[in-house]
Amino acid sequence: MGPVIDNIDLYASGFLRSLTLAAWAAVGSLVLGLFLAVCRVSPVPVLRGFGTAYVTLLRNTPLVIVLFFFVFGVPTLGINASNYTLAVCGLIVYTASFVCEAVRSGIATVPSGQAEAARAIGLPFGMTLTQVILPQAMRAVVPPVGNVIIAMIKNSAVAGAMGVGGDLFSVYARLASAQGLPRLPVITGMAIGYMILALTAALILALLERRMAVAR
Amino acid sequence: MRSLRSLAIAGTAAAVLALTACGGGGELSDDDAAEQPTADTSATFEAGTKMAEISEAGTITIGTKFDQPGFGEANLENIPEGFDVDVAEYIAAALGVEPDSITWVPSPSAQREDLIVNGDVDLVVATYTINDARKERITFAGPYYVAGQQIMTAADNTVITGPEDLAANPDQKICSVTGSTPAENIRQYLADPSQLVEFAGYSDCAAQLESGQVQAVTTDNVILTGLVAQSDGAFKLVGEQFTEEPYGIGITKGDTAFCEFINETLQTMSDDGAYEEAWNATAGQYEGTEVPTLPTADACA
């Protein structure tokens, strides 16, 4: 593990870069995914259609192609943002489709009687959702959304190959290819970095799950 | 807006071209190809030398790149063409071997030493940088050309004229291949590490340059001239070469007599004008390249 210890500052900066990348993508995909889930269960046909179309399109496209579209395609339309921003956008857009389906599965766990009761006392759709359905759904949503977020953290390594620069993945390329250090320890160091990221996320989710647990 | 959109469409098309035509473009037209050297059949060599062996057999096996525009790139018949090929043919001719009797072996960068050590080829002329690590296993004749790292920008870029301009303009980004030596070399010229954008291949960098995500691309001038040639006037080379990569001819380690013979032949090639003629017919056709003069040969050891 000599090469890792010798370049621990490089690994640390790469870890931080990957952490912020994953954090932005997590926040963005949770917000967008929740919005999409609301669209998919809403009584408005246009919104339902939009939600379904979005999930169908993005969930069935390989992540690499989504990222290629953002990093190589979007700039040719005259929209020039940094590759970092574009890669985060790509991760958000892709992951949101999975978050949407996880949230929708949670909504489906709430007995339909709950929604009917809410409607019966005169709550409009928005209030039915925010006051009755979602608070109950969230409990069931935490584990599947956690899976999606952890998968996204690992997927963020793909963004490293998209000219983001400075993340854990490019640390590997720098040390192993350019400086010719032995590959096995360098790769192991990178894997440990991603593992710390994913385990931290899993820990936060476990805490969240415990807090949300309600005796039924 | 309209012009912006058409520009964007052109950009996409070019990016797609650059992605698909990886190492493809820059065909050299037949009319400009250098005249094939005629074999010197009267040449005689001291018995027992590599030269005598090749001369008697009348055939030679030469390793070269098959994917390097301007230096060694296979044509549709899978025969390589380029500056390296012309140099190799000239040496073969001096040994009394006709160009048609040469067996060409594709020699990717990672395999070149092995090809020589295993005796699969008689010599390697393949954009082969002379360095000490390689000298451990083989002997270099030459150099016959000095390449170097250079910068490519969009044709209308007036900000970057050399590596020094990168530190002064932190908003300018430069692309190179992930984990490559040129990528490491350029770091010292940057004001901020985020100025360096790394991708897996040079065609990706070209696409990024085309779409305006980066303002420059850097690597060896030899690779850049190929990209400039494919770009149809959208890219240009700027500034001087800021590193030195002397290209040598790889032969079996310790064959001093063969090494000296090659060096003499290279000198003759330069003296009789065939060197310049070969350059102009191959790599010299790309814009922004200058006719090189034959570098002084290293001592054969």
PDB file of C-alpha atoms in Angstrom, chain B residues 155 157 179 195 216 227 295:
ATOM      1  CA  ALA B 155      -8.492  28.264 -35.768  1.00  0.00           C
ATOM      2  CA  ASN B 157      -8.274  31.425 -31.045  1.00  0.00           C
ATOM      3  CA  GLY B 179      -2.652   9.581 -17.400  1.00  0.00           C
ATOM      4  CA  GLN B 195      -7.677  23.999 -16.274  1.00  0.00           C
ATOM      5  CA  ALA B 216      -6.792  23.888 -26.378  1.00  0.00           C
ATOM      6  CA  LEU B 227      -6.085  15.987 -35.768  1.00  0.00           C
ATOM      7  CA  PRO B 295      19.216  15.849 -36.287  1.00  0.00           C
TER       8      PRO B 295
END
